[in-house]
Coordinates of C-alpha atoms in Angstrom, one line a residue:
Chain U
M208 CA 14.1 2.8 -12.5
N209 CA 15.3 2.7 -16.4
N210 CA 12.6 1.8 -18.2
S211 CA 13.6 -1.1 -19.9
D212 CA 13.8 -2.8 -16.3
P213 CA 11.6 -5.3 -16.1
A214 CA 8.6 -4.3 -13.7
I215 CA 9.0 -7.9 -12.0
K216 CA 11.5 -9.6 -11.6
V217 CA 11.8 -13.1 -10.3
V218 CA 14.7 -15.5 -9.3
N219 CA 14.7 -18.5 -7.5
L220 CA 12.0 -17.8 -5.8
V221 CA 10.8 -20.8 -3.4
K222 CA 8.1 -21.2 -0.7
K223 CA 7.9 -23.9 1.4
F224 CA 5.1 -24.8 4.2
G225 CA 6.5 -27.4 6.2
D226 CA 7.4 -30.2 4.1
F227 CA 5.1 -28.9 1.1
V228 CA 6.7 -27.5 -1.5
A229 CA 4.1 -24.5 -2.8
N230 CA 6.5 -22.8 -5.2
K231 CA 9.5 -24.7 -7.0
N232 CA 12.5 -22.3 -8.2
L233 CA 10.2 -19.6 -9.8
T234 CA 12.2 -17.6 -12.5
F235 CA 10.5 -15.5 -15.0
E236 CA 10.5 -11.6 -16.1
V237 CA 7.7 -9.4 -16.6
Q238 CA 8.0 -6.4 -18.8
K239 CA 6.2 -2.7 -18.0
G240 CA 2.7 -2.1 -19.6
E241 CA 2.7 -6.4 -20.5
I242 CA -0.3 -8.5 -19.7
F243 CA 1.2 -11.4 -18.1
G244 CA -1.0 -14.7 -17.4
F245 CA -0.6 -16.4 -14.3
L246 CA -2.0 -20.1 -15.3
G247 CA -2.5 -23.7 -13.7
A248 CA -5.2 -25.5 -11.8
N249 CA -6.8 -25.4 -8.7
G250 CA -3.0 -25.8 -5.9
A251 CA -0.8 -25.3 -8.7
G252 CA 1.1 -22.5 -6.4
K253 CA -0.2 -19.9 -8.4
T254 CA -2.0 -17.6 -5.5
T255 CA 0.5 -18.5 -3.2
A256 CA 3.2 -16.9 -5.7
M257 CA 1.5 -14.0 -6.1
Q258 CA 0.5 -13.3 -2.5
I259 CA 4.6 -13.8 -2.0
L260 CA 5.2 -10.8 -5.0
C261 CA 2.2 -8.6 -3.3
G262 CA 4.1 -8.7 -0.2
I263 CA 1.0 -10.6 2.2
S264 CA 3.3 -13.5 2.2
L265 CA 6.9 -13.6 3.0
P266 CA 9.1 -16.2 0.4
T267 CA 11.4 -18.7 1.9
S268 CA 14.2 -18.0 -0.5
G269 CA 14.7 -16.5 -3.4
K270 CA 15.3 -12.3 -4.9
V271 CA 11.6 -10.9 -5.9
T272 CA 12.4 -7.3 -7.5
I273 CA 8.9 -5.3 -8.0
A274 CA 8.9 -2.0 -9.6
G275 CA 13.0 -1.5 -9.0
L276 CA 13.0 -2.4 -5.8
D277 CA 14.0 -5.2 -3.5
L278 CA 11.3 -6.6 -2.3
N279 CA 13.1 -8.0 0.8
K280 CA 13.8 -4.7 2.1
H281 CA 11.3 -2.1 0.7
R282 CA 8.2 -4.1 1.2
E283 CA 6.2 -1.5 1.9
E284 CA 7.4 1.2 -0.8
I285 CA 6.6 -1.4 -3.1
K286 CA 3.3 -1.2 -1.8
L287 CA 2.1 2.0 -2.8
K288 CA 3.3 1.2 -6.3
I289 CA 0.9 -2.1 -6.4
G290 CA -2.8 -3.0 -7.0
Y291 CA -4.0 -5.9 -5.6
M292 CA -7.3 -7.5 -6.3
S293 CA -8.3 -11.0 -4.8
Q294 CA -10.0 -13.9 -5.6
R295 CA -12.2 -13.6 -2.3
F296 CA -13.8 -10.3 -3.3
S297 CA -12.1 -7.6 -1.5
L298 CA -14.4 -4.6 -1.3
Y299 CA -16.8 -3.8 2.0
D300 CA -19.9 -5.3 0.8
D301 CA -21.8 -3.5 3.9
L302 CA -20.5 0.2 2.6
T303 CA -21.3 2.2 -0.4
V304 CA -20.0 2.2 -3.5
K305 CA -18.5 5.8 -3.2
E306 CA -17.7 5.0 0.5
N307 CA -15.6 2.0 -0.7
F308 CA -13.6 4.6 -3.0
R309 CA -13.4 7.3 -0.3
F310 CA -12.1 4.3 2.0
F311 CA -9.2 2.9 0.0
G312 CA -8.4 6.4 -1.8
G313 CA -8.0 7.7 2.0
I314 CA -5.6 4.3 2.7
Y315 CA -3.7 5.1 -0.5
R316 CA -2.7 8.5 0.9
M317 CA -4.8 10.7 -1.6
S318 CA -5.8 14.4 -0.7
K319 CA -9.7 15.1 -0.7
S320 CA -10.1 16.3 -3.7
Q321 CA -7.9 13.4 -5.8
I322 CA -10.6 10.9 -4.1
K323 CA -13.9 12.9 -5.5
T324 CA -12.7 14.1 -8.9
A325 CA -10.9 10.4 -9.3
T326 CA -14.3 8.7 -7.6
E327 CA -16.2 10.3 -10.0
M328 CA -14.3 10.1 -13.4
L329 CA -13.9 6.5 -12.6
L330 CA -17.7 5.6 -12.1
D331 CA -18.6 7.4 -15.0
R332 CA -15.9 5.2 -17.2
L333 CA -18.0 2.5 -15.7
D334 CA -21.5 4.0 -16.6
M335 CA -22.0 3.3 -12.5
M336 CA -22.8 6.9 -11.4
D337 CA -26.3 6.3 -10.8
K338 CA -25.0 3.7 -8.1
M339 CA -22.7 5.6 -6.1
N340 CA -24.7 5.5 -3.3
D341 CA -25.7 1.8 -3.7
I342 CA -24.7 -0.5 -1.0
V343 CA -21.9 -2.8 -2.7
G344 CA -23.2 -5.7 -1.4
S345 CA -26.8 -5.4 -3.4
L346 CA -24.4 -4.6 -6.7
P347 CA -24.5 -7.8 -9.3
M348 CA -21.1 -10.1 -9.2
G349 CA -19.6 -9.1 -12.1
W350 CA -20.6 -4.7 -11.2
K351 CA -18.5 -5.5 -8.3
Q352 CA -15.7 -6.9 -9.9
K353 CA -15.4 -4.1 -12.2
L354 CA -15.6 -2.3 -8.7
A355 CA -12.8 -4.0 -7.4
F356 CA -10.5 -4.0 -10.5
T357 CA -11.3 -0.2 -10.3
I358 CA -11.1 0.7 -6.8
A359 CA -7.4 -1.2 -7.4
N360 CA -6.4 0.5 -10.1
M361 CA -7.3 4.6 -8.1
H362 CA -4.0 5.3 -6.8
E363 CA -2.7 5.1 -10.5
P364 CA -0.3 2.0 -9.6
E365 CA 2.5 0.7 -11.5
I366 CA 1.5 -3.0 -12.0
V367 CA -2.1 -4.4 -10.6
F368 CA -2.1 -8.0 -9.8
L369 CA -5.4 -9.8 -9.8
D370 CA -6.4 -13.1 -8.4
E371 CA -8.8 -14.8 -10.3
P372 CA -10.6 -11.9 -10.7
T373 CA -13.2 -13.1 -12.9
G374 CA -14.2 -16.0 -10.9
G375 CA -17.9 -16.7 -10.4
V376 CA -19.6 -14.7 -13.5
D377 CA -20.8 -15.6 -17.2
P378 CA -18.5 -15.3 -20.5
L379 CA -20.0 -12.0 -21.7
T380 CA -19.0 -10.1 -18.1
R381 CA -15.8 -11.7 -18.4
R382 CA -15.2 -10.3 -21.9
R383 CA -16.8 -7.1 -20.1
F384 CA -14.0 -7.2 -17.5
W385 CA -10.8 -7.7 -19.9
E386 CA -11.4 -4.8 -21.6
L387 CA -10.9 -2.7 -18.9
I388 CA -8.1 -4.8 -18.1
Y389 CA -6.8 -3.8 -22.3
E390 CA -7.6 -0.6 -21.1
A391 CA -5.5 -0.1 -18.1
A392 CA -2.6 -1.7 -19.9
E393 CA -3.0 0.5 -22.6
K394 CA -2.0 3.8 -19.9
G395 CA 1.1 2.2 -19.4
V396 CA 0.4 -0.4 -16.4
T397 CA 1.7 -3.9 -16.0
V398 CA -1.0 -6.3 -15.2
F399 CA -0.4 -9.8 -13.5
V400 CA -2.9 -12.1 -13.8
T401 CA -4.0 -15.3 -12.3
T402 CA -6.9 -17.7 -14.2
H403 CA -7.5 -20.8 -14.4
Y404 CA -9.9 -20.1 -17.7
M405 CA -8.0 -20.9 -20.5
D406 CA -10.2 -18.8 -23.0
E407 CA -8.7 -15.4 -20.8
A408 CA -5.2 -16.3 -20.9
E409 CA -5.4 -15.7 -24.7
Y410 CA -6.0 -12.4 -23.8
C411 CA -2.7 -11.9 -22.1
N412 CA 0.9 -10.9 -24.0
R413 CA 2.6 -14.0 -22.5
V414 CA 1.5 -16.8 -20.0
C415 CA 3.2 -18.6 -17.3
I416 CA 1.6 -22.3 -17.0
M417 CA 2.3 -23.4 -13.8
N418 CA 1.9 -27.1 -12.3
D419 CA 3.0 -28.6 -8.8
G420 CA 4.2 -25.4 -7.9
A421 CA 6.8 -25.2 -11.1
I422 CA 6.9 -23.5 -14.1
V423 CA 6.3 -25.4 -16.7
A424 CA 5.8 -23.5 -20.0
L425 CA 6.3 -19.8 -20.4
D426 CA 5.6 -17.8 -23.8
A427 CA 2.9 -15.8 -26.0
P428 CA -0.2 -17.8 -26.8
A429 CA 0.6 -18.0 -30.5
K430 CA 4.0 -19.5 -29.9
L431 CA 2.7 -22.2 -27.0
K432 CA 0.2 -23.1 -29.7
E433 CA 2.5 -24.0 -32.3
Q434 CA 4.8 -24.9 -30.2
Y435 CA 3.0 -27.9 -28.9
G436 CA 0.5 -28.0 -32.4
A437 CA -2.8 -27.1 -30.5
A438 CA -5.7 -25.1 -31.9
N439 CA -6.2 -23.4 -28.3
M440 CA -4.7 -22.5 -24.6
D441 CA -7.1 -25.0 -23.6
E442 CA -4.9 -27.8 -25.5
V443 CA -1.6 -26.7 -24.7
F444 CA -2.5 -26.9 -21.1
L445 CA -4.0 -30.4 -20.9
K446 CA -1.0 -31.6 -23.0
I447 CA 1.5 -30.3 -21.2
V448 CA 0.1 -31.2 -17.7
N449 CA -0.7 -35.0 -19.7
R450 CA 2.9 -34.6 -20.3
Q451 CA 4.3 -34.2 -16.3
K452 CA 2.2 -36.4 -15.4
K453 CA 4.0 -39.4 -17.4
Chain Q
M23 CA -3.1 10.9 10.9
R24 CA -5.4 10.9 8.0
T25 CA -5.0 7.6 7.0
I26 CA -5.8 6.8 10.6
F27 CA -9.3 8.9 10.1
Y28 CA -10.2 7.1 7.0
I29 CA -10.5 3.7 9.3
V30 CA -12.1 5.6 11.9
Q31 CA -15.2 6.9 9.7
K32 CA -15.4 3.8 7.7
E33 CA -16.3 1.6 11.1
F34 CA -18.6 4.2 12.2
I35 CA -20.1 3.9 8.9
Q36 CA -20.4 0.3 9.0
I37 CA -21.0 -0.1 13.2
F38 CA -24.5 2.7 12.8
R39 CA -25.6 1.0 9.6
D40 CA -25.9 -2.5 11.6
K41 CA -28.7 -1.7 13.5
A42 CA -28.8 -5.1 15.0
L43 CA -24.7 -4.3 15.9
L44 CA -26.3 -1.0 17.4
T45 CA -28.8 -2.4 19.6
L46 CA -26.4 -4.7 20.7
I47 CA -23.9 -2.2 21.9
L48 CA -25.8 0.6 23.1
V49 CA -29.5 -1.2 24.3
V50 CA -28.5 -4.6 25.8
P51 CA -25.4 -3.7 28.0
L52 CA -27.9 -0.4 29.4
A53 CA -30.9 -3.1 30.1
Q54 CA -28.5 -5.9 31.6
L55 CA -27.2 -3.1 33.9
I56 CA -30.3 -1.9 35.1
A57 CA -31.8 -5.6 35.6
L58 CA -28.8 -6.9 37.0
I59 CA -28.3 -4.7 39.9
Y60 CA -31.2 -5.8 41.4
A61 CA -30.4 -9.6 40.5
V62 CA -27.1 -9.3 42.1
N63 CA -27.9 -9.5 45.7
L64 CA -25.7 -10.9 48.2
E65 CA -28.2 -9.6 51.5
V66 CA -29.8 -12.4 53.4
K67 CA -33.6 -11.6 52.8
N68 CA -36.9 -13.9 53.1
I69 CA -35.1 -16.7 55.2
D70 CA -37.6 -19.8 55.1
F71 CA -37.9 -21.6 58.5
T72 CA -39.9 -24.5 59.9
V73 CA -39.5 -25.3 63.7
V74 CA -39.8 -28.8 65.9
D75 CA -40.9 -28.2 69.1
Y76 CA -40.5 -30.4 71.5
D77 CA -41.2 -28.5 73.9
N78 CA -44.5 -27.2 73.2
T79 CA -45.1 -24.4 76.2
Q80 CA -45.5 -20.6 76.3
I81 CA -42.1 -19.8 76.3
S82 CA -41.3 -22.2 73.3
A83 CA -44.4 -20.5 71.2
E84 CA -43.0 -17.3 72.3
L85 CA -39.5 -17.7 70.8
T86 CA -40.9 -19.2 67.5
S87 CA -43.6 -16.1 67.1
V88 CA -40.3 -14.3 67.6
F89 CA -38.6 -15.6 64.8
D90 CA -41.4 -15.2 62.7
A91 CA -42.1 -11.4 63.8
S92 CA -38.4 -10.9 62.1
P93 CA -38.5 -9.0 59.0
I94 CA -35.8 -11.8 57.8
F95 CA -37.4 -14.9 59.0
T96 CA -41.2 -15.9 57.2
L97 CA -41.8 -19.5 59.2
I98 CA -42.8 -21.9 56.8
D99 CA -44.7 -24.4 58.8
Y100 CA -44.4 -26.5 61.8
S101 CA -42.6 -29.6 61.7
H102 CA -44.1 -32.4 64.2
S103 CA -40.2 -34.3 64.0
I104 CA -36.8 -34.1 63.2
E105 CA -37.1 -36.2 60.1
E106 CA -40.2 -33.8 58.9
G107 CA -38.1 -31.1 59.4
H108 CA -34.9 -32.8 57.1
D109 CA -37.5 -33.5 54.5
L110 CA -38.3 -30.1 54.3
L111 CA -34.3 -29.0 53.9
T112 CA -33.8 -31.1 51.7
H113 CA -36.0 -30.5 49.6
G114 CA -35.1 -26.9 49.5
D115 CA -38.6 -25.2 51.0
V116 CA -37.2 -24.1 54.3
D117 CA -33.3 -22.8 54.7
M118 CA -33.1 -23.5 58.5
I119 CA -34.8 -25.8 61.1
V120 CA -35.1 -25.0 64.6
V121 CA -35.2 -27.0 67.3
I122 CA -36.3 -26.6 70.3
P123 CA -35.5 -29.8 72.6
D124 CA -38.1 -31.4 75.2
G125 CA -37.3 -29.3 78.3
F126 CA -36.2 -25.7 77.0
T127 CA -38.3 -24.1 79.4
K128 CA -38.5 -26.5 82.5
D129 CA -34.3 -25.9 82.2
L130 CA -35.0 -21.8 81.6
E131 CA -36.8 -21.7 84.6
T132 CA -34.4 -23.8 87.0
G133 CA -31.5 -22.1 85.5
N134 CA -29.8 -24.3 83.6
S135 CA -28.5 -23.2 80.0
P136 CA -30.7 -24.4 77.8
E137 CA -30.1 -25.3 75.0
I138 CA -31.7 -25.2 71.0
Q139 CA -30.5 -26.3 67.9
L140 CA -30.1 -24.4 64.3
L141 CA -29.7 -26.4 61.6
I142 CA -28.8 -24.3 58.5
D143 CA -28.7 -24.9 54.7
A144 CA -25.1 -24.4 54.2
I145 CA -24.5 -25.0 50.1
N146 CA -23.9 -21.0 50.2
G147 CA -21.5 -20.4 53.0
T148 CA -21.4 -17.0 52.9
S149 CA -25.6 -17.0 53.2
A150 CA -25.5 -19.4 56.3
F151 CA -22.9 -17.4 57.9
L152 CA -25.4 -14.9 57.8
I153 CA -28.3 -16.6 58.8
N154 CA -26.6 -18.2 62.2
N155 CA -25.7 -14.5 62.9
Y156 CA -29.3 -13.1 62.1
A157 CA -30.2 -15.9 64.1
R158 CA -28.5 -15.5 66.9
Y159 CA -28.9 -12.2 67.6
I160 CA -32.7 -12.6 67.9
I161 CA -32.2 -15.8 70.5
G162 CA -29.5 -13.0 72.1
D163 CA -32.7 -11.1 72.3
F164 CA -35.1 -13.0 73.3
N165 CA -33.0 -14.3 75.6
Q166 CA -32.3 -10.4 77.3
D167 CA -36.0 -9.9 77.2
I168 CA -36.9 -13.1 79.4
V169 CA -34.1 -12.5 82.0
I170 CA -35.0 -9.0 82.2
R171 CA -39.0 -10.2 82.9
R172 CA -37.7 -12.5 85.4
Y173 CA -35.6 -10.7 87.5
P174 CA -36.2 -6.5 86.5
E175 CA -33.6 -5.5 89.1
T176 CA -30.6 -6.5 86.2
Q177 CA -31.9 -4.5 83.8
N178 CA -29.3 -2.0 84.0
S179 CA -26.6 -4.6 84.6
G180 CA -23.2 -3.1 82.9
A181 CA -23.3 -5.3 79.3
I182 CA -20.7 -3.6 77.3
D183 CA -23.4 -1.5 74.4
M184 CA -21.9 -1.5 71.3
T185 CA -22.6 0.9 68.6
Y186 CA -22.0 0.5 64.6
S187 CA -21.1 3.2 61.7
Y188 CA -21.0 1.8 58.2
W189 CA -18.3 3.8 56.6
Y190 CA -19.2 5.2 52.6
N191 CA -22.0 2.9 52.5
P192 CA -24.2 3.6 55.6
N193 CA -27.5 1.9 54.5
L194 CA -25.2 -1.3 53.3
D195 CA -27.5 -0.6 50.4
Y196 CA -26.1 -3.5 48.0
K197 CA -26.7 -1.6 45.1
V198 CA -24.5 1.0 45.6
F199 CA -21.6 -1.7 46.0
M200 CA -22.8 -3.4 43.1
F201 CA -23.2 -0.7 40.6
P202 CA -19.9 0.2 39.7
G203 CA -18.9 -3.2 39.1
L204 CA -22.1 -3.9 36.7
L205 CA -20.6 -0.5 35.5
V206 CA -17.3 -2.2 34.5
I207 CA -18.9 -5.2 33.3
L208 CA -20.5 -3.0 31.1
I209 CA -17.4 -1.2 29.4
S210 CA -14.7 -4.0 29.4
L211 CA -17.4 -6.2 27.2
I212 CA -17.1 -3.7 25.1
G213 CA -14.0 -3.4 25.1
L214 CA -13.1 -6.7 24.8
F215 CA -15.2 -8.3 23.0
L216 CA -16.1 -6.2 19.9
A217 CA -13.0 -5.1 18.9
A218 CA -11.7 -8.1 18.9
L219 CA -14.7 -9.5 16.6
N220 CA -14.9 -6.9 14.2
F221 CA -10.8 -7.6 13.8
V222 CA -11.2 -11.1 13.1
K223 CA -14.5 -10.7 10.8
E224 CA -12.6 -8.8 8.9
K225 CA -10.1 -11.2 8.5
E226 CA -12.8 -13.8 7.7
M227 CA -14.6 -11.1 5.1
G228 CA -10.9 -11.3 3.1
N229 CA -11.1 -7.8 3.4
V230 CA -7.8 -7.9 5.6
A231 CA -5.8 -9.3 2.8
Q232 CA -7.0 -6.2 0.8
I233 CA -5.6 -3.6 3.5
N234 CA -2.2 -5.6 4.1
V235 CA -1.8 -5.1 0.9
T236 CA -1.3 -1.4 0.6
A237 CA 1.3 0.4 2.8
I238 CA -0.7 1.3 5.8
K239 CA 1.1 0.9 9.0
K240 CA 0.4 -1.3 11.8
Y241 CA -0.5 1.1 14.6
Q242 CA -2.9 2.6 11.8
F243 CA -4.6 0.2 11.6
V244 CA -4.8 -1.0 15.3
S245 CA -5.4 2.6 16.5
G246 CA -8.1 3.0 13.4
K247 CA -9.8 -0.2 14.6
L248 CA -9.5 0.8 18.5
I249 CA -10.7 4.6 18.3
P250 CA -14.2 4.3 17.4
F251 CA -14.6 1.5 20.2
W252 CA -12.7 3.9 22.8
I253 CA -15.5 6.8 22.0
I254 CA -18.6 4.1 22.0
G255 CA -16.9 2.9 25.7
I256 CA -16.7 6.3 27.0
A257 CA -20.6 7.3 25.6
E258 CA -21.6 3.9 27.3
F259 CA -19.6 4.6 30.1
C260 CA -21.9 8.4 30.7
L261 CA -24.9 6.9 29.5
G262 CA -24.4 3.9 32.8
L263 CA -23.1 6.9 35.2
L264 CA -26.3 8.8 34.6
V265 CA -28.8 6.0 34.7
G266 CA -26.8 5.4 38.1
K267 CA -27.6 8.8 39.3
I268 CA -30.9 9.1 38.0
M269 CA -32.4 5.7 38.6
F270 CA -30.1 4.1 41.9
H271 CA -29.2 7.4 43.4
I272 CA -25.8 5.8 43.8
P273 CA -23.4 8.8 45.4
M274 CA -20.8 9.8 43.5
L275 CA -18.9 12.0 46.0
G276 CA -15.3 12.0 44.3
S277 CA -14.5 14.1 40.1
I278 CA -16.2 12.7 37.4
W279 CA -13.9 14.4 35.3
L280 CA -11.2 12.7 36.8
L281 CA -13.0 9.2 36.3
L282 CA -13.5 9.6 33.1
L283 CA -10.1 10.1 32.6
Y284 CA -8.9 6.9 34.0
V285 CA -12.1 4.6 32.2
A286 CA -10.3 6.6 28.7
V287 CA -7.0 5.0 29.8
Y288 CA -8.6 2.1 31.0
L289 CA -10.2 1.6 27.8
I290 CA -7.1 1.9 25.6
C291 CA -5.9 -1.1 27.9
I292 CA -8.8 -3.4 27.4
L293 CA -9.2 -2.5 24.0
S294 CA -5.4 -3.2 23.0
F295 CA -5.6 -6.4 24.8
G296 CA -9.4 -7.3 23.0
L297 CA -7.1 -6.2 19.8
F298 CA -4.5 -8.3 20.4
L299 CA -6.5 -11.4 20.9
G300 CA -8.0 -10.6 17.6
A301 CA -4.4 -10.3 15.9
I302 CA -3.4 -13.5 17.2
S303 CA -7.4 -15.9 16.1
H304 CA -7.9 -16.7 13.0
S305 CA -11.8 -17.2 13.5
Q306 CA -14.9 -15.7 15.2
Q307 CA -15.0 -19.4 17.2
Q308 CA -11.5 -18.4 18.1
V309 CA -12.1 -15.2 19.5
M310 CA -14.9 -16.1 21.1
F311 CA -13.3 -18.2 23.4
F312 CA -10.2 -16.4 24.1
T313 CA -12.1 -13.4 24.9
F314 CA -14.5 -15.0 27.0
F315 CA -12.1 -16.6 28.6
F316 CA -10.1 -13.5 30.1
F317 CA -13.3 -11.9 30.5
L318 CA -14.6 -14.5 33.6
T319 CA -11.0 -14.8 34.8
F320 CA -10.3 -11.3 35.2
L321 CA -13.5 -10.7 36.2
I322 CA -13.6 -12.9 38.9
L323 CA -10.6 -12.0 40.3
S324 CA -10.9 -8.2 40.1
G325 CA -13.2 -8.2 43.3
I326 CA -16.4 -7.8 41.9
F327 CA -17.9 -9.6 44.5
T328 CA -15.4 -10.7 47.0
P329 CA -13.2 -8.5 49.0
L330 CA -9.6 -8.5 47.4
E331 CA -8.2 -8.4 51.0
T332 CA -9.2 -12.0 51.3
M333 CA -8.4 -13.6 48.8
P334 CA -4.9 -15.1 48.4
A335 CA -1.8 -13.5 48.4
W336 CA -1.3 -14.5 44.9
V337 CA -4.5 -13.6 43.2
Q338 CA -3.3 -9.7 44.1
Y339 CA 0.2 -10.6 42.2
V340 CA -1.6 -11.6 39.4
N341 CA -4.1 -8.7 39.3
Y342 CA -1.2 -6.6 38.8
L343 CA -2.2 -7.6 35.0
N344 CA -5.8 -7.9 35.1
P345 CA -7.0 -4.6 33.6
F346 CA -10.4 -5.1 35.7
A347 CA -9.4 -4.8 38.9
Y348 CA -7.9 -1.6 37.8
L349 CA -11.0 -0.3 37.1
M350 CA -13.2 -2.4 39.5
K351 CA -10.8 -0.6 42.9
V352 CA -10.7 2.9 41.4
I353 CA -14.5 3.4 40.7
R354 CA -15.6 2.6 43.6
M355 CA -12.9 4.8 45.2
I356 CA -13.8 7.8 43.2
L357 CA -17.5 7.2 43.1
L358 CA -18.4 6.0 47.1
K359 CA -15.3 7.1 48.8
G360 CA -14.6 10.3 47.4
S361 CA -10.7 9.7 46.3
G362 CA -9.0 11.9 44.8
F363 CA -5.9 12.2 42.2
T364 CA -3.4 11.8 44.8
D365 CA -5.1 8.7 46.2
I366 CA -5.3 6.7 43.2
L367 CA -2.3 7.8 41.4
K368 CA -0.3 4.5 42.1
D369 CA -3.2 2.7 40.1
F370 CA -3.0 5.1 36.9
V371 CA 0.3 5.3 36.5
L372 CA 0.5 1.4 36.3
L373 CA -2.5 1.4 34.1
V374 CA -1.2 4.0 31.5
V375 CA 1.9 1.5 31.8
Y376 CA -0.1 -1.3 31.1
G377 CA -2.2 0.4 28.3
V378 CA 0.7 1.7 26.2
M379 CA 1.9 -2.0 26.7
M380 CA -0.6 -3.5 25.8
F381 CA -1.1 -1.0 22.7
I382 CA 2.3 -1.8 21.5
V383 CA 1.7 -6.1 22.0
A384 CA -1.5 -5.2 19.5
V385 CA 0.2 -3.3 16.8
K386 CA 2.9 -6.0 17.5
S387 CA 1.1 -9.4 17.4
Y388 CA -0.8 -7.8 14.1
R389 CA 1.0 -9.5 10.8
K390 CA 0.8 -8.0 7.6
T391 CA 2.3 -10.7 5.8
A392 CA 2.1 -14.7 6.4

C-alpha cells in the first residue's frame, strides 16, 4: 500500500433496508492519520455506514477500500487491520479489566507475552494499574469508555472506528477521552468517529455531515464555519439541516 | 486453536463467576434426577375401590376381602347402590367399583356362571388396563380357590401352568427403566438450552458485534461456545451415573467408557443444535421458545415413556432426526443390557454423521454480517 493512498475510500456506497435507503450514494476519502468525524442526528445513517466499513454489515452497492484492500473481497483480512468500539459499550461487563485485555488480545492473535506487556503498558498509561483485577461492570462509564478505546487499539490497528464513543458522559470526561484519540492519531492511527455532539466535531481534522442518509457537507470545521458564517459547529449543523428542510 | 482456547477460557470464567448459573447447572439437574425418579412412576399401586354388594352373602364378603387383602387394592367404603358408587368414582375418591349382583352365590352354587361387574376409571388408559388385569387375576384366583374347596378331586386338573421371567429388569423396577431416560433429559437440557441462551445473551448485550468486527473464524467462535458446555455436560453425566450407582443401584452392565464416548458425540450434536437455534434467534425469548419446542418434541418422540415399537412408523423415521432418540435407545442398551460396540455401531455412525452435520449447520448459520 502506497503511503499516499487514502486509509478509507468510499465510492457510491448505497445501503437499503427494504424500501428504506439508509445510505444514499456516499462518496468520500479519509487520509492516513486523519481524525475524521461523521456527524448527524440520530437516524441519519452514520452507524449504518460505519458498520459497513467495519465489515459487519453488507453494502447494497458501491465500492469500499479500507487500508488498500477491497472490502468485498478481503473482509476478514481488513478486520485484522482495524479496531472498533461501539456505541453499545462492548467490553465484557462480567470480566475483570485484565481478563478483557487477555480475551481481545487473544482474539487478535497476539502472543501471550505481547498481551502481558501491552496490558501493563496501556493500563499504566491510563493510570489504572490498581484496577487491573476489578470487574469492568463496576467501573464508572467514563473509565469503561477509555478502556474500550484502549482495547480497540491494543492490536495496533491502522484504522479505528468509534461509534458514538462518548455517549452518556460529562463534558470533562469527553475531553479526556479526546486526549486519547489525539494520542492515537499522533502515532499515525486513522480515526473514524461518529458523534452527534457538535463540540466534538471541532476536534476533528475534517467532518462529514449527514442528513437523511446523504452527505450534505464535508470539510474542515474551520472552513465549514467560514462558509456558513457560523460561530461554531452547532450553528453550521443547524443551518445546513434547516436549509435541507426547505 | 489458540483463538478457541481464549474463548473457552472466557466462557469458563463467566460461568464460574455467575454463582446463580453455576447452581443452576450443577445442583438443579441432579436434584431433579433424584426427585423425578420417584415421581415418574407408571407402576399401578394403591388402587382405591368401593364395593356394591347386592348379594350380601359370606362368599361375596370373602371376595371383597380378597381384593382388600391384595397389596394393590384398598377398600375405601361399601356403597349401598351403584349410584353411590358412581358418586365416589366421579369425585375421584375411588378408581374402581366392584359390583356383586344379587344371586351371585346362588349362581355359583347352581353351576350357572356367576357374574360380577368392574367399573374402572379409565382416564389414564394404561393404568386402567393394568387395574383390569390385576382385578381379573384376583378374581381368577378366587374362582379357583372356590372350585378346589368344593370339588377337591379336581385339584390337579390339567390347566397350563405359566411361569414368567423378565429379562434385563427382573424385578420390573421402574427406576431401572426411568433412570437412563432422566439422565438423557438432564444432559440434553444443558446441551440445548445453555449454549443457545449464552449465545443470544451475547447478541443482546452487543458483545457479538465486537466479536464480529474481529477476524475470528466462524468455526472458532462456535467451537469456543461449544467446548465449555461439552465439558460441563460430560462432567454432569458422570455425576448422574454416580448418583444412579450409589443411590438407586442401577445396573451398569456395559462399558462405561463406550457410553461416555457415545455421550461425547451426542453432546456435540445437541450443543450444535442449540447453537444453531441461538444463531438464528435475535432475543432470549425467541430462543427459549425454539429450544422448548424442540426439547418437548424430541423428548416425547424419543421413547422415554413409551416403547418406540408401539409408535406409528412415521415416528420411527422422524426419530432418525431426533438426537434424543439416539441416546435414549443406546444408554438403555449399554447400561441395562450390556450391549457392546458392535451392537450400537449403526446408531453410533448415524450419530457421528448427524453431529458433524449439525456442527456445520451451526457454523453456517452464524452470521458475522447483517
